[in-house]
């Protein structure tokens, strides 16, 4: 069974063969669409995001062309358990950003049904503060059952909003699984929402979503248990602090984000950042721990912990200040270069994996499909390792013949 | 779910517009659409026509289903349609109306560009089939 993933992958395989000249072609109709998007046409922006979601043939050319127009937006991920108040908070954040004159894009990701593929995308209901304001562009996306494809589609949708000229882009996702963790990691700054009373103190020891936060928010800070949740998060953040000072975390390496990136990549990359002439940087002064660290542990960001009441908007200004502080930290410490490199590395990996997966899927089809192959294993004719080798070996052989260094 | 891009995911906005506060029917439709494999954005209650237009444009939906029980369809639906036209979204949005609509008004709504009106008791399968058969082709 090839499953829903086959959609995006075969689409891209088709397209790859369509642009034999190398590079990714932008088709005429997409060039028009791009032009309208850059001219500020909301409908064109909406349609570009649809093409990205659909993995419409040609979407790669479109996204490639978007890249040249991106880089201007602050991208903030907001995640947390269902019911933590993410949508309401995102609504209030959008309103607060608009208040200070920024335009806002929101991408809200909801799960889709593994059975029907359908989804109810519910966050729109809570966007009450931004009614009739087209400068808040809110778009719902569903997972569409694509492993790994969700983060790619979301990252590409963010590119579209960035190219359109949004100042701030908020990515909102339910922190339910790896897919969603990948999604928020496409942001420069990640806020994790925690509900008061959402568990005993072991929860904060567990790995996963709590490791990816740059800012931790106890929403519904007016209910019982909020104080305790704040205290636990503070403790967790400082424990995390202590552990990143150990050599195994790598110098200047923002540990929680580093998964999957070889340490060697991070070791020498301060040179491509803007010269950091900011040893007494005012932005860090609100956080005494960070100032200490500036001297000691190569300006590590200490995650901020704060409380909000999204319903009333309480704490939203402070939260935005924390986002701004993190953005400033990223720029001034050279971490932004690292973060972006890490993200592009992840995007390249995801694309390559999808394309190689599509090649493998084609090879499987040529051998009669996965069920035929499975039957050959079932009847004892071969085994899964043999089949895998049969499919992958020719690809490996081609790669060996195509060593870019000519060795 | 689409394989080989043969069948793309249909996106729908289920909208409650105006003062009418009953949305059980809208919920039932939203769930049925979801189970049919569509992606459904639900607007929530008490939306102004401009809000519906904004959502339909930003979400780039194929289908806009407006549920009205209050009798205000003759004022509200034209406003939504005008808004969609303003953003160039009217041509490729399938507009459906559900709820209590008198016979005479049905013809009028259809003249305005509403594709179909579904009254009480319409079997869900009929509505879903209609969407599948009439969701606008996109180039």
Short mmCIF file of N, CA and C in Angstrom, two decimals, chain A residues 122-187:
data_model
loop_
_atom_site.label_atom_id
_atom_site.label_comp_id
_atom_site.label_asym_id
_atom_site.label_seq_id
_atom_site.Cartn_x
_atom_site.Cartn_y
_atom_site.Cartn_z
N UNK A 122 -10.37 24.29 12.83
CA UNK A 122 -11.27 25.02 13.72
C UNK A 122 -10.82 26.37 14.21
N UNK A 123 -9.59 26.76 13.90
CA UNK A 123 -9.05 27.92 14.60
C UNK A 123 -9.64 29.24 14.17
N UNK A 124 -10.20 29.22 13.00
CA UNK A 124 -10.73 30.46 12.45
C UNK A 124 -11.76 31.10 13.37
N UNK A 125 -12.50 30.25 14.07
CA UNK A 125 -13.54 30.73 14.97
C UNK A 125 -12.99 31.70 16.00
N UNK A 126 -11.75 31.44 16.41
CA UNK A 126 -11.20 32.22 17.52
C UNK A 126 -10.45 33.46 17.06
N UNK A 127 -10.48 33.72 15.75
CA UNK A 127 -9.77 34.90 15.27
C UNK A 127 -10.66 36.14 15.30
N UNK A 128 -11.28 36.37 16.43
CA UNK A 128 -12.31 37.40 16.50
C UNK A 128 -11.76 38.82 16.56
N UNK A 129 -10.52 38.97 17.00
CA UNK A 129 -9.97 40.33 17.17
C UNK A 129 -9.57 40.96 15.85
N UNK A 130 -9.49 40.16 14.81
CA UNK A 130 -8.92 40.66 13.57
C UNK A 130 -9.91 40.63 12.41
N UNK A 131 -11.17 40.76 12.80
CA UNK A 131 -12.25 40.68 11.85
C UNK A 131 -12.15 41.76 10.79
N UNK A 132 -12.26 41.35 9.55
CA UNK A 132 -12.31 42.32 8.47
C UNK A 132 -10.97 42.99 8.19
N UNK A 133 -9.91 42.55 8.85
CA UNK A 133 -8.60 43.15 8.64
C UNK A 133 -7.79 42.24 7.73
N UNK A 134 -7.74 42.57 6.45
CA UNK A 134 -7.05 41.71 5.51
C UNK A 134 -5.54 41.69 5.76
N UNK A 135 -5.04 42.63 6.55
CA UNK A 135 -3.61 42.62 6.85
C UNK A 135 -3.24 41.56 7.88
N UNK A 136 -4.26 40.88 8.39
CA UNK A 136 -4.01 39.61 9.07
C UNK A 136 -4.47 38.53 8.10
N UNK A 137 -3.50 37.83 7.53
CA UNK A 137 -3.86 36.78 6.58
C UNK A 137 -3.77 35.46 7.30
N UNK A 138 -4.93 34.86 7.50
CA UNK A 138 -5.02 33.64 8.31
C UNK A 138 -5.30 32.46 7.40
N UNK A 139 -4.49 31.45 7.49
CA UNK A 139 -4.69 30.30 6.62
C UNK A 139 -4.61 29.00 7.42
N UNK A 140 -5.62 28.15 7.24
CA UNK A 140 -5.64 26.84 7.90
C UNK A 140 -4.99 25.81 6.99
N UNK A 141 -4.24 24.92 7.58
CA UNK A 141 -3.67 23.81 6.82
C UNK A 141 -3.92 22.52 7.58
N UNK A 142 -4.06 21.44 6.84
CA UNK A 142 -4.18 20.16 7.53
C UNK A 142 -3.00 19.28 7.16
N UNK A 143 -2.79 18.27 7.98
CA UNK A 143 -1.62 17.41 7.78
C UNK A 143 -1.73 16.61 6.49
N UNK A 144 -2.92 16.33 6.03
CA UNK A 144 -3.13 15.52 4.83
C UNK A 144 -2.33 14.21 4.87
N UNK A 145 -2.09 13.74 6.07
CA UNK A 145 -1.46 12.43 6.21
C UNK A 145 -0.06 12.29 5.67
N UNK A 146 0.59 13.42 5.41
CA UNK A 146 1.91 13.30 4.80
C UNK A 146 3.01 13.28 5.83
N UNK A 147 3.73 12.20 5.89
CA UNK A 147 4.85 12.11 6.80
C UNK A 147 5.95 13.05 6.34
N UNK A 148 6.32 13.99 7.21
CA UNK A 148 7.40 14.89 6.85
C UNK A 148 6.97 15.97 5.87
N UNK A 149 5.93 15.68 5.10
CA UNK A 149 5.50 16.65 4.10
C UNK A 149 4.84 17.86 4.71
N UNK A 150 4.31 17.67 5.90
CA UNK A 150 3.61 18.77 6.56
C UNK A 150 4.56 19.92 6.86
N UNK A 151 5.71 19.59 7.41
CA UNK A 151 6.63 20.66 7.77
C UNK A 151 7.13 21.37 6.52
N UNK A 152 7.29 20.61 5.45
CA UNK A 152 7.74 21.20 4.19
C UNK A 152 6.66 22.13 3.63
N UNK A 153 5.43 21.65 3.60
CA UNK A 153 4.34 22.47 3.07
C UNK A 153 4.15 23.72 3.91
N UNK A 154 4.28 23.57 5.23
CA UNK A 154 4.12 24.73 6.11
C UNK A 154 5.25 25.73 5.87
N UNK A 155 6.47 25.22 5.78
CA UNK A 155 7.62 26.10 5.55
C UNK A 155 7.45 26.84 4.22
N UNK A 156 6.93 26.15 3.22
CA UNK A 156 6.73 26.78 1.92
C UNK A 156 5.61 27.83 1.96
N UNK A 157 4.57 27.52 2.72
CA UNK A 157 3.49 28.50 2.88
C UNK A 157 4.02 29.75 3.59
N UNK A 158 4.90 29.54 4.55
CA UNK A 158 5.51 30.68 5.25
C UNK A 158 6.33 31.51 4.26
N UNK A 159 7.01 30.85 3.33
CA UNK A 159 7.77 31.56 2.29
C UNK A 159 6.84 32.48 1.49
N UNK A 160 5.66 31.95 1.19
CA UNK A 160 4.70 32.73 0.40
C UNK A 160 4.28 33.98 1.18
N UNK A 161 3.99 33.81 2.47
CA UNK A 161 3.58 34.94 3.29
C UNK A 161 4.72 35.95 3.46
N UNK A 162 5.92 35.42 3.60
CA UNK A 162 7.11 36.25 3.73
C UNK A 162 7.32 37.08 2.46
N UNK A 163 7.24 36.41 1.32
CA UNK A 163 7.43 37.10 0.04
C UNK A 163 6.33 38.14 -0.18
N UNK A 164 5.15 37.84 0.31
CA UNK A 164 4.02 38.77 0.19
C UNK A 164 4.31 40.06 0.97
N UNK A 165 5.17 39.94 1.99
CA UNK A 165 5.58 41.13 2.73
C UNK A 165 5.10 41.19 4.17
N UNK A 166 4.61 40.06 4.67
CA UNK A 166 4.18 40.07 6.07
C UNK A 166 5.38 40.32 6.98
N UNK A 167 5.17 41.14 8.02
CA UNK A 167 6.25 41.45 8.95
C UNK A 167 6.46 40.33 9.96
N UNK A 168 5.34 39.76 10.39
CA UNK A 168 5.39 38.70 11.40
C UNK A 168 4.56 37.53 10.90
N UNK A 169 5.11 36.33 11.02
CA UNK A 169 4.33 35.15 10.63
C UNK A 169 4.26 34.21 11.82
N UNK A 170 3.05 33.88 12.20
CA UNK A 170 2.81 32.98 13.33
C UNK A 170 2.41 31.62 12.79
N UNK A 171 3.10 30.60 13.23
CA UNK A 171 2.73 29.23 12.87
C UNK A 171 2.14 28.59 14.12
N UNK A 172 0.91 28.14 13.99
CA UNK A 172 0.26 27.56 15.16
C UNK A 172 0.01 26.08 14.91
N UNK A 173 0.41 25.26 15.84
CA UNK A 173 0.18 23.83 15.63
C UNK A 173 -0.09 23.13 16.95
N UNK A 174 -0.87 22.08 16.88
CA UNK A 174 -1.11 21.24 18.05
C UNK A 174 0.16 20.43 18.30
N UNK A 175 0.65 20.49 19.51
CA UNK A 175 1.88 19.77 19.81
C UNK A 175 1.62 18.32 20.10
N UNK A 176 1.20 17.60 19.06
CA UNK A 176 0.75 16.22 19.29
C UNK A 176 1.77 15.18 18.90
N UNK A 177 2.65 15.49 18.00
CA UNK A 177 3.57 14.45 17.55
C UNK A 177 4.77 15.03 16.84
N UNK A 178 5.61 14.16 16.34
CA UNK A 178 6.85 14.58 15.72
C UNK A 178 6.60 15.52 14.55
N UNK A 179 5.59 15.19 13.78
CA UNK A 179 5.20 16.03 12.66
C UNK A 179 5.05 17.48 13.07
N UNK A 180 4.34 17.68 14.18
CA UNK A 180 4.06 19.03 14.64
C UNK A 180 5.30 19.67 15.22
N UNK A 181 6.14 18.87 15.87
CA UNK A 181 7.40 19.41 16.38
C UNK A 181 8.23 19.92 15.21
N UNK A 182 8.25 19.15 14.13
CA UNK A 182 8.99 19.58 12.93
C UNK A 182 8.43 20.89 12.39
N UNK A 183 7.11 21.02 12.46
CA UNK A 183 6.48 22.22 11.92
C UNK A 183 6.94 23.46 12.67
N UNK A 184 6.86 23.42 14.00
CA UNK A 184 7.23 24.63 14.73
C UNK A 184 8.72 24.91 14.62
N UNK A 185 9.48 23.88 14.34
CA UNK A 185 10.92 24.12 14.18
C UNK A 185 11.26 24.83 12.88
N UNK A 186 10.27 25.02 12.03
CA UNK A 186 10.53 25.85 10.86
C UNK A 186 10.47 27.34 11.23
N UNK A 187 10.23 27.64 12.51
CA UNK A 187 10.17 29.03 12.96
C UNK A 187 11.50 29.46 13.57
#
